[in-house]
Coordinates of C-alpha atoms in Angstrom, one line a residue:
X1 CA 154.5 152.7 147.8
X2 CA 151.2 152.8 145.6
X3 CA 148.6 150.5 145.6
X4 CA 149.5 149.0 142.3
X5 CA 153.3 148.4 143.4
X6 CA 152.2 146.6 146.3
X7 CA 150.2 144.3 144.2
X8 CA 152.6 143.9 141.5
X9 CA 155.1 143.1 143.7
X10 CA 153.6 139.9 144.0
X11 CA 154.3 137.6 140.8
X12 CA 158.2 137.0 141.6
X13 CA 159.6 134.0 139.8
X14 CA 161.7 131.8 141.8
X15 CA 163.0 128.9 139.6
X16 CA 160.4 129.2 137.3
X17 CA 159.8 126.7 134.5
X18 CA 160.9 128.6 131.1
X19 CA 160.7 126.4 128.0
X20 CA 161.2 126.9 124.3
X21 CA 158.8 124.3 122.3
X22 CA 159.3 123.7 118.8
X23 CA 156.6 121.6 117.1
X24 CA 155.6 120.5 113.6
X25 CA 152.0 121.0 112.5
X26 CA 149.7 119.6 113.4
X27 CA 150.2 119.8 117.3
X28 CA 148.2 120.1 120.2
X29 CA 149.1 120.2 124.0
X30 CA 146.6 119.7 126.9
X31 CA 147.9 121.9 130.0
X32 CA 146.8 120.5 133.3
X33 CA 149.7 121.4 135.6
X34 CA 147.6 123.7 137.9
X35 CA 150.1 126.3 137.9
X36 CA 149.2 129.4 139.3
X37 CA 150.2 131.9 136.4
X38 CA 151.9 130.9 133.2
X39 CA 153.1 133.3 130.4
X40 CA 152.8 132.2 126.5
X41 CA 154.2 133.9 123.4
X42 CA 154.9 132.6 119.9
X43 CA 158.1 133.1 118.5
X44 CA 157.0 131.9 114.9
X45 CA 153.9 130.5 113.6
X46 CA 150.3 131.0 115.4
X47 CA 148.8 129.1 118.1
X48 CA 145.2 128.9 119.6
X49 CA 144.6 128.9 123.2
X50 CA 141.4 127.1 124.3
X51 CA 140.6 127.6 128.0
X52 CA 138.1 125.2 129.6
X53 CA 134.8 126.7 129.5
X54 CA 136.4 130.2 128.0
X55 CA 136.7 131.7 124.5
X56 CA 139.4 130.6 122.5
X57 CA 142.0 133.1 121.2
X58 CA 144.5 133.2 118.6
X59 CA 147.8 134.1 119.6
X60 CA 150.2 135.5 117.0
X61 CA 154.0 136.0 117.3
X62 CA 154.9 138.6 119.8
X63 CA 151.4 138.5 121.4
X64 CA 151.8 138.0 125.3
X65 CA 149.0 135.6 127.0
X66 CA 149.0 135.2 130.7
X67 CA 146.9 132.1 131.9
X68 CA 145.5 132.1 135.4
X69 CA 145.7 128.4 137.1
X70 CA 144.5 126.1 138.4
X71 CA 142.2 125.6 135.2
X72 CA 143.3 123.3 132.6
X73 CA 143.4 124.6 128.9
X74 CA 144.4 123.3 125.4
X75 CA 147.2 125.1 123.2
X76 CA 147.2 124.0 119.6
X77 CA 148.0 125.0 116.1
X78 CA 144.3 124.7 114.9
X79 CA 141.2 124.7 117.0
X80 CA 140.3 121.3 115.6
X81 CA 143.7 119.7 116.5
X82 CA 143.4 116.9 119.1
X83 CA 145.8 116.9 121.7
X84 CA 148.1 113.8 122.4
X85 CA 150.4 115.2 125.1
X86 CA 149.4 116.1 128.6
X87 CA 151.5 118.7 130.5
X88 CA 150.8 117.4 134.2
X89 CA 151.8 118.8 137.8
X90 CA 155.4 119.5 138.1
X91 CA 155.5 119.9 134.2
X92 CA 155.6 116.5 133.5
X93 CA 154.9 115.7 130.0
X94 CA 153.4 112.3 128.6
X95 CA 151.8 110.6 125.7
X96 CA 149.4 108.0 126.4
X97 CA 150.4 107.9 130.1
X98 CA 154.4 107.5 129.1
X99 CA 156.7 110.2 129.8
X100 CA 158.3 112.1 126.9
X101 CA 160.6 114.1 128.7
X102 CA 163.7 112.3 127.1
X103 CA 162.5 111.6 123.8
X104 CA 161.3 115.0 123.0
X105 CA 164.3 117.0 124.5
X106 CA 166.0 119.2 121.7
X107 CA 168.6 120.8 123.8
X108 CA 168.9 123.5 126.7
X109 CA 165.4 124.2 127.9
X110 CA 164.2 123.2 124.6
X111 CA 161.6 120.6 123.7
X112 CA 159.3 119.4 120.9
X113 CA 159.0 117.1 118.0
X114 CA 159.6 117.9 114.4
X115 CA 159.1 116.0 111.0
X116 CA 161.3 115.7 108.2
X117 CA 161.0 118.3 105.8
X118 CA 159.2 120.8 108.1
X119 CA 161.7 124.0 107.6
X120 CA 159.5 126.1 109.7
X121 CA 157.9 124.6 112.8
X122 CA 156.0 126.6 115.4
X123 CA 157.9 128.1 118.2
X124 CA 156.4 128.8 121.4
X125 CA 158.0 130.3 124.6
X126 CA 156.5 129.6 128.0
X127 CA 157.3 130.7 131.4
X128 CA 155.3 129.0 134.4
X129 CA 155.3 130.2 137.8
X130 CA 155.4 127.4 140.4
X131 CA 154.7 129.0 143.7
X132 CA 152.3 131.7 144.5
X133 CA 153.2 135.1 146.5
X134 CA 150.8 136.1 149.3
X135 CA 149.9 139.3 147.8
X136 CA 150.3 138.4 144.3
X137 CA 147.8 135.5 145.2
X138 CA 145.0 138.0 145.8
X139 CA 145.7 139.9 142.6
X140 CA 145.5 136.6 140.7
X141 CA 142.5 135.9 141.9
X142 CA 140.9 138.9 140.1
X143 CA 142.6 138.1 136.9
X144 CA 140.5 136.8 133.9
X145 CA 141.5 133.1 133.1
X146 CA 143.3 134.4 129.9
X147 CA 144.8 137.9 129.5
X148 CA 146.3 138.7 126.1
X149 CA 148.1 141.7 125.3
X150 CA 148.8 142.2 121.3
X151 CA 152.2 142.4 120.0
X152 CA 153.4 146.2 119.4
X153 CA 151.7 147.7 122.5
X154 CA 155.0 148.5 124.3
X155 CA 158.6 148.0 122.3
X156 CA 160.1 147.4 125.7
X157 CA 158.1 144.2 126.1
X158 CA 158.8 143.2 122.4
X159 CA 162.6 143.5 123.4
X160 CA 162.1 141.6 126.6
X161 CA 160.6 138.8 124.7
X162 CA 163.5 138.8 122.2
X163 CA 166.1 138.8 125.4
X164 CA 164.1 135.8 126.7
X165 CA 164.2 133.8 123.5
X166 CA 168.1 134.3 123.5
X167 CA 168.4 133.6 127.2
X168 CA 166.3 130.5 127.5
X169 CA 168.9 128.3 125.4
X170 CA 171.9 129.4 127.4
X171 CA 173.6 127.6 130.1
X172 CA 175.7 130.3 131.8
X173 CA 176.0 130.3 135.3
X174 CA 173.2 132.2 137.1
X175 CA 171.1 131.7 134.1
X176 CA 168.1 130.7 136.1
X177 CA 168.1 134.2 138.0
X178 CA 168.1 135.9 134.6
X179 CA 165.2 134.1 133.1
X180 CA 163.3 134.8 136.5
X181 CA 164.0 138.5 136.3
X182 CA 163.1 138.7 132.4
X183 CA 159.7 136.5 133.1
X184 CA 158.8 138.9 135.8
X185 CA 159.2 141.9 133.7
X186 CA 157.1 140.5 131.0
X187 CA 154.4 139.6 133.4
X188 CA 154.3 143.0 135.0
X189 CA 154.1 144.8 132.0
X190 CA 150.9 142.8 130.9
X191 CA 149.7 143.3 134.3
X192 CA 150.1 146.9 134.1
X193 CA 148.2 147.2 130.8
X194 CA 145.5 145.2 132.3
X195 CA 145.2 147.5 135.4
X196 CA 144.5 150.3 133.3
X197 CA 141.9 148.8 131.3
X198 CA 138.4 149.1 131.8
X199 CA 138.2 145.4 132.6
X200 CA 140.1 145.8 135.7
X201 CA 138.5 145.8 139.1
X202 CA 136.9 149.0 139.9
X203 CA 138.4 149.3 143.4
X204 CA 141.9 149.7 141.6
X205 CA 140.8 153.0 140.2
X206 CA 140.9 154.6 143.9
X207 CA 144.8 154.9 143.6
X208 CA 144.5 157.6 141.0
X209 CA 142.1 159.6 143.1
X210 CA 143.5 163.0 144.3
X211 CA 142.4 162.2 148.0
X212 CA 142.1 158.4 148.4
X213 CA 145.3 157.6 146.4
X214 CA 147.8 159.5 148.6
X215 CA 145.9 157.9 151.6
X216 CA 146.5 154.7 150.2
X217 CA 150.3 155.2 149.6
X218 CA 150.7 156.6 153.2
X219 CA 149.2 153.4 154.7
X220 CA 151.1 151.3 152.4
X221 CA 154.6 153.1 153.0
X222 CA 154.0 153.0 157.0
X223 CA 151.5 150.2 158.0
X224 CA 153.1 149.9 161.4
X225 CA 152.4 153.6 162.1
X226 CA 149.4 154.0 164.8
X227 CA 147.1 155.5 162.3
X228 CA 143.7 157.0 162.9
X229 CA 141.1 158.1 160.3
X230 CA 141.8 161.5 161.8
X231 CA 145.7 161.3 161.5
X232 CA 145.1 160.1 157.8
X233 CA 142.8 162.7 157.1
X234 CA 145.2 165.5 158.6
X235 CA 148.1 164.1 156.2
X236 CA 145.9 164.4 153.3
X237 CA 144.4 168.0 154.0
X238 CA 140.6 166.6 154.2
X239 CA 138.1 166.3 156.9
X240 CA 137.8 162.9 159.0
X241 CA 134.4 162.5 157.7
X242 CA 135.1 163.5 154.1
X243 CA 138.1 161.0 154.0
X244 CA 136.2 158.1 155.6
X245 CA 133.1 158.7 153.0
X246 CA 135.4 158.9 149.9
X247 CA 137.7 156.2 150.9
X248 CA 134.7 153.7 151.5
X249 CA 132.8 154.6 148.6
X250 CA 135.8 154.2 146.1
X251 CA 137.8 151.5 148.1
X252 CA 134.8 149.5 149.5
X253 CA 135.7 149.5 153.0
X254 CA 136.5 152.0 155.8
X255 CA 140.3 153.1 155.9
X256 CA 141.0 151.3 159.1
X257 CA 139.5 148.1 158.0
X258 CA 141.5 148.4 154.8
X259 CA 144.7 148.9 156.8
X260 CA 143.9 145.9 159.1
X261 CA 143.5 143.5 155.9
X262 CA 146.7 145.4 154.4
X263 CA 148.7 144.7 157.7
X264 CA 147.7 140.6 157.7
X265 CA 148.6 140.4 153.9
X266 CA 151.9 141.8 154.6
X267 CA 152.2 139.6 157.9
X268 CA 151.4 136.5 155.8
X269 CA 154.4 137.2 153.5
X270 CA 157.0 137.9 156.5
X271 CA 155.8 134.9 158.2
X272 CA 157.3 132.9 155.2
X273 CA 160.8 134.1 156.2
X274 CA 162.1 131.5 158.9
X275 CA 164.6 134.2 160.1
X276 CA 161.9 136.4 161.3
X277 CA 160.1 135.8 164.5
X278 CA 156.3 136.2 165.0
X279 CA 157.3 139.2 167.5
X280 CA 159.2 140.7 164.9
X281 CA 156.8 140.2 162.2
X282 CA 154.2 142.0 164.4
X283 CA 156.1 144.9 164.9
X284 CA 156.7 145.5 161.1
X285 CA 153.2 145.3 160.5
X286 CA 151.9 147.4 163.2
X287 CA 150.9 144.9 166.0
X288 CA 152.1 145.4 169.6
X289 CA 153.1 141.8 170.2
X290 CA 152.7 138.3 168.9
X291 CA 149.8 137.6 170.7
X292 CA 147.7 140.6 169.1
X293 CA 149.0 139.7 165.6
X294 CA 148.0 136.0 166.4
X295 CA 144.6 136.9 167.6
X296 CA 143.9 139.1 164.6
X297 CA 145.4 136.4 162.2
X298 CA 143.3 133.6 163.4
X299 CA 140.1 135.7 163.4
X300 CA 140.4 136.8 159.8
X301 CA 142.2 133.7 158.3
X302 CA 141.1 130.8 160.4
X303 CA 144.6 129.4 161.2
X304 CA 147.2 130.8 163.4
X305 CA 150.7 132.5 162.2
X306 CA 152.4 129.1 163.3
X307 CA 150.3 127.1 161.0
X308 CA 150.5 129.5 158.2
X309 CA 154.3 129.0 158.3
X310 CA 154.1 125.3 157.4
X311 CA 154.8 124.3 154.0
X312 CA 152.6 126.2 151.5
X313 CA 149.8 124.6 149.9
X314 CA 149.9 123.3 146.2
X315 CA 149.9 125.1 143.3
X316 CA 146.3 126.8 142.8
X317 CA 145.3 126.4 146.1
X318 CA 144.6 129.7 147.8
X319 CA 145.0 130.3 151.5
X320 CA 142.2 130.8 153.9
X321 CA 140.7 134.5 154.0
X322 CA 143.3 135.5 151.0
X323 CA 141.2 138.7 150.5
X324 CA 142.4 141.9 149.0
X325 CA 142.1 144.9 150.9
X326 CA 138.9 146.6 149.9
X327 CA 137.0 143.1 149.8
X328 CA 135.5 140.8 152.4
X329 CA 137.9 138.3 154.0
X330 CA 136.9 135.2 151.9
X331 CA 138.0 133.8 148.4
X332 CA 137.6 136.3 145.8
X333 CA 135.1 136.1 143.1
X334 CA 136.7 134.7 139.9
X335 CA 137.9 137.0 137.1
X336 CA 136.2 137.2 133.6
X337 CA 137.0 134.3 131.4
X338 CA 139.0 135.6 128.5
X339 CA 140.1 139.4 128.4
X340 CA 141.9 140.8 125.1
X341 CA 143.6 144.2 125.7
X342 CA 143.3 146.9 123.0
X343 CA 146.2 146.9 120.7
X344 CA 146.8 150.5 121.2

């Protein structure tokens, strides 16, 4: 597993909130749902995304915008439009404190407000992730608050947008799973574009290095193996000192420190599975027994594996010590406010 695969495996929708909004001009929505990640695209018309404290961006049909929570933002037809509808936690929509979920329903997963005579209202498609994945959380911490990929960069993504727009209004059996997977594919496509851009964290470039890249893949593929720097160096065909020096320079920490962080990240995910005992998780990620894993988990994250297994924190709140491999075990520095990727 390469480094990016491990990170991109994080955003997995499970009953994501996918909605088609149909709105007559003027319109403006205030989003205060604190969701960890949302995707937005316009099917018809344009919209301004105005992050709190960030640079406003105009989104045109086919553009894909990723918004990282929990910060609030406004989406509107015009920068000057005042929002009169607030979307709160749980995707509860209200106007002046009164729910409009029923009064503004327009069909299957379709919502909005149109005015007589408006033959071409704005049509917006949104997908909201309601929960975080452990490894994905650390990637999200480095994302900009607003990341926009222009239309036409990838024809596959353009096709996926059309598919999602078609599927969102259907009520077939298993439809929720179909929507989740389409949303995942779109999000991963945008993230891949960002990871290849200069704005991405520098440590990610290490995965393309001719020495450090293979070493990272070995650690990701078999974290339970009793690795040493010497064994890892032998596998990639360099000296122990050479690997340690190059790995630390590019990744930001020594190989064994990276491995320890990666093992704990994997353990944190596996511990969410009630079918796995702590001892079983320990064996999968390279700890000799449950006690060894518990000791390391407590030291780095400040909580025991048993405490970690309790219901997850509300959306937008990060777990203690959720650091990416290659960074200190502390909350990551926030990403930049707004990034618009190159059109080609």
